[in-house]
Amino acid sequence: NKGMMRKEIAFYSVQFDEQMIESEQLKRSVEQALTNDEIVPFFQPKVNINTREIVGAEVLARWITREGRLRSPAEFIPLCEKTGLITELDMIIFEKTLAFLRMNLDEKVPCVPISINFSRLHLLDDGFFDKITRRIHQYNIPPELIEIELTESAIFDNHEIISEFTNQLHQYGLQISMDDFGSGYSSLNMLKDIPIDVLKIDRAFLEETSDSKKQRVILSAIAHMAKRLDIRVVVEGVETIENVNLMKEFGCYIAQGYYFAKPMDEESFGKIYKEGIL
Ligand code: C2E
Ligand code: CA
Ligand code: CA
Ligand code: CA
Protein backbone atom coordinates (compact mmCIF):
# COMPACT_ATOMS: atom_id res chain seq x y z
CA ASN A 1 0.00 0.00 0.00
CA LYS A 2 2.72 2.43 0.97
CA GLY A 3 4.62 1.52 -2.16
CA MET A 4 1.67 2.35 -4.31
CA MET A 5 1.26 5.75 -2.68
CA ARG A 6 4.87 6.62 -3.32
CA LYS A 7 4.48 5.64 -6.92
CA GLU A 8 1.49 7.93 -7.30
CA ILE A 9 3.31 10.85 -5.78
CA ALA A 10 6.20 10.29 -8.14
CA PHE A 11 3.77 10.16 -11.04
CA TYR A 12 2.15 13.45 -10.12
CA SER A 13 5.42 15.26 -9.72
CA VAL A 14 6.65 14.09 -13.14
CA GLN A 15 3.42 15.34 -14.61
CA PHE A 16 3.84 18.62 -12.80
CA ASP A 17 7.36 19.06 -14.21
CA GLU A 18 6.11 18.29 -17.67
CA GLN A 19 3.44 20.95 -17.31
CA MET A 20 6.05 23.48 -16.21
CA ILE A 21 8.24 22.68 -19.17
CA GLU A 22 5.31 22.81 -21.53
CA SER A 23 4.21 26.23 -20.35
CA GLU A 24 7.81 27.50 -20.55
CA GLN A 25 7.94 26.34 -24.14
CA LEU A 26 4.55 27.84 -24.89
CA LYS A 27 5.66 31.12 -23.39
CA ARG A 28 8.72 31.25 -25.60
CA SER A 29 6.75 30.40 -28.72
CA VAL A 30 4.13 33.07 -27.94
CA GLU A 31 6.93 35.60 -27.50
CA GLN A 32 8.28 34.57 -30.87
CA ALA A 33 4.83 34.68 -32.42
CA LEU A 34 4.45 38.26 -31.21
CA THR A 35 7.74 39.35 -32.76
CA ASN A 36 7.14 37.39 -35.96
CA ASP A 37 3.74 38.92 -36.53
CA GLU A 38 1.91 35.60 -36.21
CA ILE A 39 -0.80 37.04 -33.95
CA VAL A 40 -3.47 38.60 -36.09
CA PRO A 41 -6.88 40.18 -35.59
CA PHE A 42 -10.05 38.37 -36.60
CA PHE A 43 -13.32 40.30 -36.64
CA GLN A 44 -16.80 39.22 -35.66
CA PRO A 45 -19.69 41.46 -36.77
CA LYS A 46 -22.33 42.80 -34.42
CA VAL A 47 -25.58 42.76 -36.29
CA ASN A 48 -28.96 44.45 -36.03
CA ILE A 49 -31.26 41.41 -35.99
CA ASN A 50 -34.11 43.28 -37.68
CA THR A 51 -32.21 44.85 -40.57
CA ARG A 52 -29.05 42.70 -40.69
CA GLU A 53 -27.02 45.91 -40.75
CA ILE A 54 -23.52 45.73 -39.32
CA VAL A 55 -23.49 48.03 -36.32
CA GLY A 56 -20.04 47.13 -35.05
CA ALA A 57 -17.53 44.35 -34.63
CA GLU A 58 -15.31 42.78 -32.03
CA VAL A 59 -11.70 42.10 -32.77
CA LEU A 60 -10.45 38.72 -31.51
CA ALA A 61 -6.86 37.54 -31.50
CA ARG A 62 -5.81 34.53 -33.54
CA TRP A 63 -2.43 32.90 -33.78
CA ILE A 64 -1.49 31.69 -37.24
CA THR A 65 1.57 29.51 -36.79
CA ARG A 66 4.30 29.33 -39.38
CA GLU A 67 2.91 25.96 -40.38
CA GLY A 68 -0.35 27.75 -41.13
CA ARG A 69 -2.28 26.33 -38.19
CA LEU A 70 -4.91 28.54 -36.59
CA ARG A 71 -4.74 28.63 -32.82
CA SER A 72 -7.59 29.97 -30.73
CA PRO A 73 -7.28 32.30 -27.74
CA ALA A 74 -8.13 29.49 -25.32
CA GLU A 75 -4.74 27.98 -26.21
CA PHE A 76 -2.64 31.05 -25.45
CA ILE A 77 -4.57 33.89 -23.76
CA PRO A 78 -4.55 32.31 -20.28
CA LEU A 79 -0.78 31.92 -20.46
CA CYS A 80 -0.43 35.50 -21.70
CA GLU A 81 -2.52 36.70 -18.77
CA LYS A 82 -0.38 34.76 -16.34
CA THR A 83 2.95 35.94 -17.71
CA GLY A 84 1.96 39.52 -18.49
CA LEU A 85 2.54 39.05 -22.22
CA ILE A 86 -1.12 39.97 -22.66
CA THR A 87 -0.42 43.70 -22.52
CA GLU A 88 1.92 43.41 -25.49
CA LEU A 89 -0.55 41.23 -27.36
CA ASP A 90 -3.42 43.64 -26.73
CA MET A 91 -1.37 46.57 -28.00
CA ILE A 92 -0.48 44.69 -31.18
CA ILE A 93 -4.12 43.84 -31.86
CA PHE A 94 -5.08 47.42 -31.00
CA GLU A 95 -2.53 48.87 -33.42
CA LYS A 96 -3.64 46.56 -36.24
CA THR A 97 -7.23 47.58 -35.60
CA LEU A 98 -6.31 51.26 -35.83
CA ALA A 99 -4.58 50.56 -39.15
CA PHE A 100 -7.72 48.77 -40.37
CA LEU A 101 -9.89 51.74 -39.40
CA ARG A 102 -7.47 54.21 -40.99
CA MET A 103 -7.53 52.32 -44.28
CA ASN A 104 -11.33 52.27 -44.31
CA LEU A 105 -11.63 55.92 -43.36
CA ASP A 106 -9.26 56.76 -46.24
CA GLU A 107 -11.54 54.80 -48.56
CA LYS A 108 -14.52 56.82 -47.29
CA VAL A 109 -16.22 53.76 -45.82
CA PRO A 110 -18.96 54.78 -43.34
CA CYS A 111 -17.20 53.20 -40.38
CA VAL A 112 -18.93 51.65 -37.39
CA PRO A 113 -17.20 51.09 -34.04
CA ILE A 114 -14.82 48.22 -33.42
CA SER A 115 -14.36 46.85 -29.95
CA ILE A 116 -11.10 45.64 -28.52
CA ASN A 117 -10.50 43.43 -25.52
CA PHE A 118 -8.14 44.90 -22.99
CA SER A 119 -6.92 42.71 -20.20
CA ARG A 120 -7.43 43.89 -16.65
CA LEU A 121 -3.65 44.11 -16.37
CA HIS A 122 -3.64 47.37 -18.38
CA LEU A 123 -5.77 48.98 -15.76
CA LEU A 124 -2.96 48.72 -13.27
CA ASP A 125 -0.67 50.64 -15.61
CA ASP A 126 -0.59 54.42 -15.09
CA GLY A 127 0.61 54.92 -18.65
CA PHE A 128 -2.29 53.11 -20.30
CA PHE A 129 -4.38 56.18 -21.08
CA ASP A 130 -1.48 58.06 -22.68
CA LYS A 131 -0.33 54.97 -24.54
CA ILE A 132 -3.63 54.36 -26.25
CA THR A 133 -4.67 57.96 -26.85
CA ARG A 134 -1.29 58.68 -28.43
CA ARG A 135 -1.84 55.84 -30.92
CA ILE A 136 -5.39 56.94 -31.68
CA HIS A 137 -4.08 60.42 -32.32
CA GLN A 138 -1.26 59.16 -34.54
CA TYR A 139 -3.71 57.23 -36.71
CA ASN A 140 -6.15 60.12 -36.54
CA ILE A 141 -9.13 57.95 -35.65
CA PRO A 142 -12.31 59.47 -34.19
CA PRO A 143 -12.36 58.01 -30.64
CA GLU A 144 -16.04 57.09 -30.85
CA LEU A 145 -15.07 54.39 -33.38
CA ILE A 146 -13.28 52.52 -30.64
CA GLU A 147 -14.94 50.56 -27.92
CA ILE A 148 -12.99 49.23 -24.97
CA GLU A 149 -14.23 45.85 -23.74
CA LEU A 150 -13.56 45.23 -20.09
CA THR A 151 -14.59 42.26 -18.04
CA GLU A 152 -16.40 42.43 -14.76
CA SER A 153 -13.52 40.85 -12.90
CA ALA A 154 -11.33 43.76 -13.99
CA ILE A 155 -13.75 46.15 -12.47
CA PHE A 156 -14.29 44.20 -9.32
CA ASP A 157 -10.55 44.23 -8.69
CA ASN A 158 -10.05 47.82 -7.86
CA HIS A 159 -13.21 49.77 -8.03
CA GLU A 160 -11.83 53.24 -7.43
CA ILE A 161 -8.93 53.13 -9.84
CA ILE A 162 -11.10 51.55 -12.52
CA SER A 163 -13.77 54.16 -12.06
CA GLU A 164 -11.24 56.98 -12.49
CA PHE A 165 -9.64 55.24 -15.45
CA THR A 166 -12.82 54.51 -17.34
CA ASN A 167 -14.15 58.01 -16.78
CA GLN A 168 -10.96 59.38 -18.30
CA LEU A 169 -11.30 57.09 -21.33
CA HIS A 170 -14.96 57.96 -21.70
CA GLN A 171 -14.29 61.68 -21.55
CA TYR A 172 -11.76 61.27 -24.31
CA GLY A 173 -14.61 59.87 -26.40
CA LEU A 174 -14.00 56.14 -26.28
CA GLN A 175 -16.93 53.79 -25.75
CA ILE A 176 -16.84 51.56 -22.69
CA SER A 177 -18.26 48.09 -22.94
CA MET A 178 -18.83 45.67 -20.10
CA ASP A 179 -17.98 42.18 -21.36
CA ASP A 180 -19.50 38.91 -20.11
CA PHE A 181 -22.07 40.79 -18.08
CA GLY A 182 -23.59 38.65 -15.39
CA SER A 183 -21.12 35.82 -15.65
CA GLY A 184 -18.59 36.81 -13.06
CA TYR A 185 -18.67 38.98 -10.03
CA SER A 186 -21.87 40.70 -11.05
CA SER A 187 -21.33 43.76 -8.98
CA LEU A 188 -24.27 45.82 -10.16
CA ASN A 189 -22.75 48.47 -7.97
CA MET A 190 -20.22 49.30 -10.67
CA LEU A 191 -22.95 50.51 -13.00
CA LYS A 192 -23.32 53.63 -10.95
CA ASP A 193 -19.66 54.67 -10.95
CA ILE A 194 -18.46 53.48 -14.31
CA PRO A 195 -19.53 55.21 -17.52
CA ILE A 196 -20.73 52.12 -19.34
CA ASP A 197 -22.06 52.57 -22.86
CA VAL A 198 -22.60 48.92 -23.72
CA LEU A 199 -23.50 45.79 -21.78
CA LYS A 200 -22.57 42.50 -23.40
CA ILE A 201 -24.89 39.84 -22.09
CA ASP A 202 -23.05 36.60 -21.63
CA ARG A 203 -23.94 33.59 -23.71
CA ALA A 204 -24.85 31.68 -20.57
CA PHE A 205 -28.11 33.63 -20.34
CA LEU A 206 -29.28 32.20 -23.64
CA GLU A 207 -28.61 28.60 -22.78
CA GLU A 208 -31.64 26.42 -22.56
CA THR A 209 -32.73 25.91 -19.01
CA SER A 210 -35.28 23.84 -17.21
CA ASP A 211 -36.98 26.98 -16.00
CA SER A 212 -37.54 29.28 -18.92
CA LYS A 213 -39.79 31.53 -16.87
CA LYS A 214 -36.87 32.41 -14.60
CA GLN A 215 -34.65 32.94 -17.61
CA ARG A 216 -37.17 35.36 -19.07
CA VAL A 217 -37.54 37.33 -15.86
CA ILE A 218 -33.77 37.76 -15.60
CA LEU A 219 -33.30 38.76 -19.22
CA SER A 220 -36.18 41.16 -19.09
CA ALA A 221 -34.81 42.78 -15.92
CA ILE A 222 -31.39 43.30 -17.49
CA ALA A 223 -32.89 44.69 -20.70
CA HIS A 224 -35.16 47.02 -18.76
CA MET A 225 -32.40 48.24 -16.48
CA ALA A 226 -30.08 48.90 -19.42
CA LYS A 227 -32.73 50.87 -21.23
CA ARG A 228 -33.42 53.03 -18.19
CA LEU A 229 -29.70 53.68 -17.78
CA ASP A 230 -29.32 54.52 -21.46
CA ILE A 231 -26.94 51.62 -21.99
CA ARG A 232 -26.95 49.64 -25.22
CA VAL A 233 -27.19 45.88 -25.00
CA VAL A 234 -25.30 43.38 -27.15
CA VAL A 235 -26.24 39.73 -26.84
CA GLU A 236 -23.31 37.36 -27.31
CA GLY A 237 -23.27 33.79 -28.51
CA VAL A 238 -26.46 34.01 -30.56
CA GLU A 239 -26.52 30.63 -32.28
CA THR A 240 -30.13 29.82 -33.12
CA ILE A 241 -33.36 31.37 -34.34
CA GLU A 242 -34.77 30.65 -30.87
CA ASN A 243 -32.06 32.90 -29.43
CA VAL A 244 -33.02 35.62 -31.90
CA ASN A 245 -36.68 35.33 -30.95
CA LEU A 246 -35.83 35.56 -27.29
CA MET A 247 -33.95 38.78 -28.02
CA LYS A 248 -36.94 40.24 -29.84
CA GLU A 249 -39.14 39.41 -26.89
CA PHE A 250 -37.02 41.67 -24.70
CA GLY A 251 -36.32 44.41 -27.19
CA CYS A 252 -32.63 43.58 -27.53
CA TYR A 253 -31.69 43.81 -31.16
CA ILE A 254 -27.90 43.75 -31.42
CA ALA A 255 -26.47 40.26 -31.74
CA GLN A 256 -23.02 38.81 -31.97
CA GLY A 257 -22.93 35.12 -32.70
CA TYR A 258 -22.47 32.22 -35.05
CA TYR A 259 -26.09 32.46 -36.21
CA PHE A 260 -25.13 35.63 -38.09
CA ALA A 261 -21.38 35.41 -38.56
CA LYS A 262 -18.29 33.77 -37.11
CA PRO A 263 -15.08 35.68 -36.43
CA MET A 264 -13.28 36.06 -39.76
CA ASP A 265 -9.98 37.25 -41.14
CA GLU A 266 -9.38 40.86 -42.03
CA GLU A 267 -9.83 40.39 -45.75
CA SER A 268 -13.22 38.69 -45.49
CA PHE A 269 -14.41 41.10 -42.85
CA GLY A 270 -13.20 44.11 -44.85
CA LYS A 271 -15.71 43.32 -47.60
CA ILE A 272 -18.64 43.01 -45.22
CA TYR A 273 -17.54 46.14 -43.36
CA LYS A 274 -17.63 48.14 -46.58
CA GLU A 275 -21.06 46.83 -47.53
CA GLY A 276 -22.39 47.52 -44.05
CA ILE A 277 -24.90 44.70 -44.18
CA LEU A 278 -24.86 40.89 -43.99
P1 C2E B 1 -14.88 37.12 -25.38
O1 C2E B 1 -14.29 38.48 -25.30
O2 C2E B 1 -16.08 36.85 -24.55
O3 C2E B 1 -15.18 36.86 -26.92
C1 C2E B 1 -16.30 36.18 -27.41
C2 C2E B 1 -15.97 34.74 -27.70
O4 C2E B 1 -17.15 34.04 -28.07
C3 C2E B 1 -15.00 34.57 -28.88
O5 C2E B 1 -14.18 33.45 -28.61
C4 C2E B 1 -15.95 34.25 -30.02
O6 C2E B 1 -15.34 33.57 -31.09
C5 C2E B 1 -16.96 33.40 -29.31
N1 C2E B 1 -18.27 33.34 -29.98
C6 C2E B 1 -18.83 34.27 -30.77
N2 C2E B 1 -20.04 33.89 -31.20
C7 C2E B 1 -20.28 32.68 -30.65
C8 C2E B 1 -21.38 31.75 -30.72
O7 C2E B 1 -22.41 31.97 -31.36
N3 C2E B 1 -21.25 30.60 -30.01
C9 C2E B 1 -20.13 30.30 -29.30
N4 C2E B 1 -20.09 29.14 -28.66
N5 C2E B 1 -19.09 31.16 -29.20
C10 C2E B 1 -19.15 32.33 -29.87
P2 C2E B 1 -12.61 33.47 -28.90
O8 C2E B 1 -12.34 34.26 -30.14
O9 C2E B 1 -12.16 32.05 -28.83
O10 C2E B 1 -12.01 34.28 -27.69
C11 C2E B 1 -12.10 33.78 -26.39
C12 C2E B 1 -11.74 34.82 -25.37
O11 C2E B 1 -10.34 35.15 -25.46
C13 C2E B 1 -12.48 36.14 -25.55
O12 C2E B 1 -13.76 36.02 -25.00
C14 C2E B 1 -11.56 37.08 -24.79
O13 C2E B 1 -11.81 37.02 -23.42
C15 C2E B 1 -10.19 36.50 -25.07
N6 C2E B 1 -9.55 37.26 -26.16
C16 C2E B 1 -9.64 37.07 -27.51
N7 C2E B 1 -8.87 37.98 -28.16
C17 C2E B 1 -8.31 38.78 -27.21
C18 C2E B 1 -7.40 39.91 -27.24
O14 C2E B 1 -6.98 40.42 -28.30
N8 C2E B 1 -7.04 40.44 -26.03
C19 C2E B 1 -7.50 39.93 -24.84
N9 C2E B 1 -7.08 40.53 -23.69
N10 C2E B 1 -8.34 38.89 -24.78
C20 C2E B 1 -8.73 38.31 -25.94
CA1 CA C 1 -14.93 40.51 -25.53
CA1 CA D 1 -17.80 38.09 -23.94
CA1 CA E 1 -24.93 56.18 -23.13
Coordinates of C-alpha atoms and ligand atoms in Angstrom, one line a residue:
N1 CA 0.0 0.0 0.0
K2 CA 2.7 2.4 1.0
G3 CA 4.6 1.5 -2.2
M4 CA 1.7 2.4 -4.3
M5 CA 1.3 5.7 -2.7
R6 CA 4.9 6.6 -3.3
K7 CA 4.5 5.6 -6.9
E8 CA 1.5 7.9 -7.3
I9 CA 3.3 10.9 -5.8
A10 CA 6.2 10.3 -8.1
F11 CA 3.8 10.2 -11.0
Y12 CA 2.2 13.5 -10.1
S13 CA 5.4 15.3 -9.7
V14 CA 6.7 14.1 -13.1
Q15 CA 3.4 15.3 -14.6
F16 CA 3.8 18.6 -12.8
D17 CA 7.4 19.1 -14.2
E18 CA 6.1 18.3 -17.7
Q19 CA 3.4 21.0 -17.3
M20 CA 6.1 23.5 -16.2
I21 CA 8.2 22.7 -19.2
E22 CA 5.3 22.8 -21.5
S23 CA 4.2 26.2 -20.3
E24 CA 7.8 27.5 -20.5
Q25 CA 7.9 26.3 -24.1
L26 CA 4.6 27.8 -24.9
K27 CA 5.7 31.1 -23.4
R28 CA 8.7 31.3 -25.6
S29 CA 6.8 30.4 -28.7
V30 CA 4.1 33.1 -27.9
E31 CA 6.9 35.6 -27.5
Q32 CA 8.3 34.6 -30.9
A33 CA 4.8 34.7 -32.4
L34 CA 4.4 38.3 -31.2
T35 CA 7.7 39.3 -32.8
N36 CA 7.1 37.4 -36.0
D37 CA 3.7 38.9 -36.5
E38 CA 1.9 35.6 -36.2
I39 CA -0.8 37.0 -33.9
V40 CA -3.5 38.6 -36.1
P41 CA -6.9 40.2 -35.6
F42 CA -10.1 38.4 -36.6
F43 CA -13.3 40.3 -36.6
Q44 CA -16.8 39.2 -35.7
P45 CA -19.7 41.5 -36.8
K46 CA -22.3 42.8 -34.4
V47 CA -25.6 42.8 -36.3
N48 CA -29.0 44.4 -36.0
I49 CA -31.3 41.4 -36.0
N50 CA -34.1 43.3 -37.7
T51 CA -32.2 44.9 -40.6
R52 CA -29.1 42.7 -40.7
E53 CA -27.0 45.9 -40.7
I54 CA -23.5 45.7 -39.3
V55 CA -23.5 48.0 -36.3
G56 CA -20.0 47.1 -35.0
A57 CA -17.5 44.3 -34.6
E58 CA -15.3 42.8 -32.0
V59 CA -11.7 42.1 -32.8
L60 CA -10.5 38.7 -31.5
A61 CA -6.9 37.5 -31.5
R62 CA -5.8 34.5 -33.5
W63 CA -2.4 32.9 -33.8
I64 CA -1.5 31.7 -37.2
T65 CA 1.6 29.5 -36.8
R66 CA 4.3 29.3 -39.4
E67 CA 2.9 26.0 -40.4
G68 CA -0.4 27.7 -41.1
R69 CA -2.3 26.3 -38.2
L70 CA -4.9 28.5 -36.6
R71 CA -4.7 28.6 -32.8
S72 CA -7.6 30.0 -30.7
P73 CA -7.3 32.3 -27.7
A74 CA -8.1 29.5 -25.3
E75 CA -4.7 28.0 -26.2
F76 CA -2.6 31.0 -25.5
I77 CA -4.6 33.9 -23.8
P78 CA -4.6 32.3 -20.3
L79 CA -0.8 31.9 -20.5
C80 CA -0.4 35.5 -21.7
E81 CA -2.5 36.7 -18.8
K82 CA -0.4 34.8 -16.3
T83 CA 2.9 35.9 -17.7
G84 CA 2.0 39.5 -18.5
L85 CA 2.5 39.0 -22.2
I86 CA -1.1 40.0 -22.7
T87 CA -0.4 43.7 -22.5
E88 CA 1.9 43.4 -25.5
L89 CA -0.6 41.2 -27.4
D90 CA -3.4 43.6 -26.7
M91 CA -1.4 46.6 -28.0
I92 CA -0.5 44.7 -31.2
I93 CA -4.1 43.8 -31.9
F94 CA -5.1 47.4 -31.0
E95 CA -2.5 48.9 -33.4
K96 CA -3.6 46.6 -36.2
T97 CA -7.2 47.6 -35.6
L98 CA -6.3 51.3 -35.8
A99 CA -4.6 50.6 -39.2
F100 CA -7.7 48.8 -40.4
L101 CA -9.9 51.7 -39.4
R102 CA -7.5 54.2 -41.0
M103 CA -7.5 52.3 -44.3
N104 CA -11.3 52.3 -44.3
L105 CA -11.6 55.9 -43.4
D106 CA -9.3 56.8 -46.2
E107 CA -11.5 54.8 -48.6
K108 CA -14.5 56.8 -47.3
V109 CA -16.2 53.8 -45.8
P110 CA -19.0 54.8 -43.3
C111 CA -17.2 53.2 -40.4
V112 CA -18.9 51.7 -37.4
P113 CA -17.2 51.1 -34.0
I114 CA -14.8 48.2 -33.4
S115 CA -14.4 46.8 -29.9
I116 CA -11.1 45.6 -28.5
N117 CA -10.5 43.4 -25.5
F118 CA -8.1 44.9 -23.0
S119 CA -6.9 42.7 -20.2
R120 CA -7.4 43.9 -16.7
L121 CA -3.7 44.1 -16.4
H122 CA -3.6 47.4 -18.4
L123 CA -5.8 49.0 -15.8
L124 CA -3.0 48.7 -13.3
D125 CA -0.7 50.6 -15.6
D126 CA -0.6 54.4 -15.1
G127 CA 0.6 54.9 -18.6
F128 CA -2.3 53.1 -20.3
F129 CA -4.4 56.2 -21.1
D130 CA -1.5 58.1 -22.7
K131 CA -0.3 55.0 -24.5
I132 CA -3.6 54.4 -26.2
T133 CA -4.7 58.0 -26.8
R134 CA -1.3 58.7 -28.4
R135 CA -1.8 55.8 -30.9
I136 CA -5.4 56.9 -31.7
H137 CA -4.1 60.4 -32.3
Q138 CA -1.3 59.2 -34.5
Y139 CA -3.7 57.2 -36.7
N140 CA -6.1 60.1 -36.5
I141 CA -9.1 58.0 -35.7
P142 CA -12.3 59.5 -34.2
P143 CA -12.4 58.0 -30.6
E144 CA -16.0 57.1 -30.9
L145 CA -15.1 54.4 -33.4
I146 CA -13.3 52.5 -30.6
E147 CA -14.9 50.6 -27.9
I148 CA -13.0 49.2 -25.0
E149 CA -14.2 45.8 -23.7
L150 CA -13.6 45.2 -20.1
T151 CA -14.6 42.3 -18.0
E152 CA -16.4 42.4 -14.8
S153 CA -13.5 40.9 -12.9
A154 CA -11.3 43.8 -14.0
I155 CA -13.7 46.2 -12.5
F156 CA -14.3 44.2 -9.3
D157 CA -10.6 44.2 -8.7
N158 CA -10.0 47.8 -7.9
H159 CA -13.2 49.8 -8.0
E160 CA -11.8 53.2 -7.4
I161 CA -8.9 53.1 -9.8
I162 CA -11.1 51.5 -12.5
S163 CA -13.8 54.2 -12.1
E164 CA -11.2 57.0 -12.5
F165 CA -9.6 55.2 -15.5
T166 CA -12.8 54.5 -17.3
N167 CA -14.1 58.0 -16.8
Q168 CA -11.0 59.4 -18.3
L169 CA -11.3 57.1 -21.3
H170 CA -15.0 58.0 -21.7
Q171 CA -14.3 61.7 -21.6
Y172 CA -11.8 61.3 -24.3
G173 CA -14.6 59.9 -26.4
L174 CA -14.0 56.1 -26.3
Q175 CA -16.9 53.8 -25.8
I176 CA -16.8 51.6 -22.7
S177 CA -18.3 48.1 -22.9
M178 CA -18.8 45.7 -20.1
D179 CA -18.0 42.2 -21.4
D180 CA -19.5 38.9 -20.1
F181 CA -22.1 40.8 -18.1
G182 CA -23.6 38.7 -15.4
S183 CA -21.1 35.8 -15.6
G184 CA -18.6 36.8 -13.1
Y185 CA -18.7 39.0 -10.0
S186 CA -21.9 40.7 -11.0
S187 CA -21.3 43.8 -9.0
L188 CA -24.3 45.8 -10.2
N189 CA -22.7 48.5 -8.0
M190 CA -20.2 49.3 -10.7
L191 CA -23.0 50.5 -13.0
K192 CA -23.3 53.6 -10.9
D193 CA -19.7 54.7 -10.9
I194 CA -18.5 53.5 -14.3
P195 CA -19.5 55.2 -17.5
I196 CA -20.7 52.1 -19.3
D197 CA -22.1 52.6 -22.9
V198 CA -22.6 48.9 -23.7
L199 CA -23.5 45.8 -21.8
K200 CA -22.6 42.5 -23.4
I201 CA -24.9 39.8 -22.1
D202 CA -23.1 36.6 -21.6
R203 CA -23.9 33.6 -23.7
A204 CA -24.8 31.7 -20.6
F205 CA -28.1 33.6 -20.3
L206 CA -29.3 32.2 -23.6
E207 CA -28.6 28.6 -22.8
E208 CA -31.6 26.4 -22.6
T209 CA -32.7 25.9 -19.0
S210 CA -35.3 23.8 -17.2
D211 CA -37.0 27.0 -16.0
S212 CA -37.5 29.3 -18.9
K213 CA -39.8 31.5 -16.9
K214 CA -36.9 32.4 -14.6
Q215 CA -34.7 32.9 -17.6
R216 CA -37.2 35.4 -19.1
V217 CA -37.5 37.3 -15.9
I218 CA -33.8 37.8 -15.6
L219 CA -33.3 38.8 -19.2
S220 CA -36.2 41.2 -19.1
A221 CA -34.8 42.8 -15.9
I222 CA -31.4 43.3 -17.5
A223 CA -32.9 44.7 -20.7
H224 CA -35.2 47.0 -18.8
M225 CA -32.4 48.2 -16.5
A226 CA -30.1 48.9 -19.4
K227 CA -32.7 50.9 -21.2
R228 CA -33.4 53.0 -18.2
L229 CA -29.7 53.7 -17.8
D230 CA -29.3 54.5 -21.5
I231 CA -26.9 51.6 -22.0
R232 CA -26.9 49.6 -25.2
V233 CA -27.2 45.9 -25.0
V234 CA -25.3 43.4 -27.1
V235 CA -26.2 39.7 -26.8
E236 CA -23.3 37.4 -27.3
G237 CA -23.3 33.8 -28.5
V238 CA -26.5 34.0 -30.6
E239 CA -26.5 30.6 -32.3
T240 CA -30.1 29.8 -33.1
I241 CA -33.4 31.4 -34.3
E242 CA -34.8 30.7 -30.9
N243 CA -32.1 32.9 -29.4
V244 CA -33.0 35.6 -31.9
N245 CA -36.7 35.3 -31.0
L246 CA -35.8 35.6 -27.3
M247 CA -33.9 38.8 -28.0
K248 CA -36.9 40.2 -29.8
E249 CA -39.1 39.4 -26.9
F250 CA -37.0 41.7 -24.7
G251 CA -36.3 44.4 -27.2
C252 CA -32.6 43.6 -27.5
Y253 CA -31.7 43.8 -31.2
I254 CA -27.9 43.8 -31.4
A255 CA -26.5 40.3 -31.7
Q256 CA -23.0 38.8 -32.0
G257 CA -22.9 35.1 -32.7
Y258 CA -22.5 32.2 -35.1
Y259 CA -26.1 32.5 -36.2
F260 CA -25.1 35.6 -38.1
A261 CA -21.4 35.4 -38.6
K262 CA -18.3 33.8 -37.1
P263 CA -15.1 35.7 -36.4
M264 CA -13.3 36.1 -39.8
D265 CA -10.0 37.3 -41.1
E266 CA -9.4 40.9 -42.0
E267 CA -9.8 40.4 -45.8
S268 CA -13.2 38.7 -45.5
F269 CA -14.4 41.1 -42.8
G270 CA -13.2 44.1 -44.9
K271 CA -15.7 43.3 -47.6
I272 CA -18.6 43.0 -45.2
Y273 CA -17.5 46.1 -43.4
K274 CA -17.6 48.1 -46.6
E275 CA -21.1 46.8 -47.5
G276 CA -22.4 47.5 -44.0
I277 CA -24.9 44.7 -44.2
L278 CA -24.9 40.9 -44.0
Ligands
C2E1 P1 -14.9 37.1 -25.4 O1 -14.3 38.5 -25.3 O2 -16.1 36.9 -24.5 O3 -15.2 36.9 -26.9 C1 -16.3 36.2 -27.4 C2 -16.0 34.7 -27.7 O4 -17.2 34.0 -28.1 C3 -15.0 34.6 -28.9 O5 -14.2 33.4 -28.6 C4 -16.0 34.3 -30.0 O6 -15.3 33.6 -31.1 C5 -17.0 33.4 -29.3 N1 -18.3 33.3 -30.0 C6 -18.8 34.3 -30.8 N2 -20.0 33.9 -31.2 C7 -20.3 32.7 -30.7 C8 -21.4 31.7 -30.7 O7 -22.4 32.0 -31.4 N3 -21.2 30.6 -30.0 C9 -20.1 30.3 -29.3 N4 -20.1 29.1 -28.7 N5 -19.1 31.2 -29.2 C10 -19.1 32.3 -29.9 P2 -12.6 33.5 -28.9 O8 -12.3 34.3 -30.1 O9 -12.2 32.1 -28.8 O10 -12.0 34.3 -27.7 C11 -12.1 33.8 -26.4 C12 -11.7 34.8 -25.4 O11 -10.3 35.2 -25.5 C13 -12.5 36.1 -25.6 O12 -13.8 36.0 -25.0 C14 -11.6 37.1 -24.8 O13 -11.8 37.0 -23.4 C15 -10.2 36.5 -25.1 N6 -9.6 37.3 -26.2 C16 -9.6 37.1 -27.5 N7 -8.9 38.0 -28.2 C17 -8.3 38.8 -27.2 C18 -7.4 39.9 -27.2 O14 -7.0 40.4 -28.3 N8 -7.0 40.4 -26.0 C19 -7.5 39.9 -24.8 N9 -7.1 40.5 -23.7 N10 -8.3 38.9 -24.8 C20 -8.7 38.3 -25.9
CA2 CA -14.9 40.5 -25.5
CA3 CA -17.8 38.1 -23.9
CA4 CA -24.9 56.2 -23.1

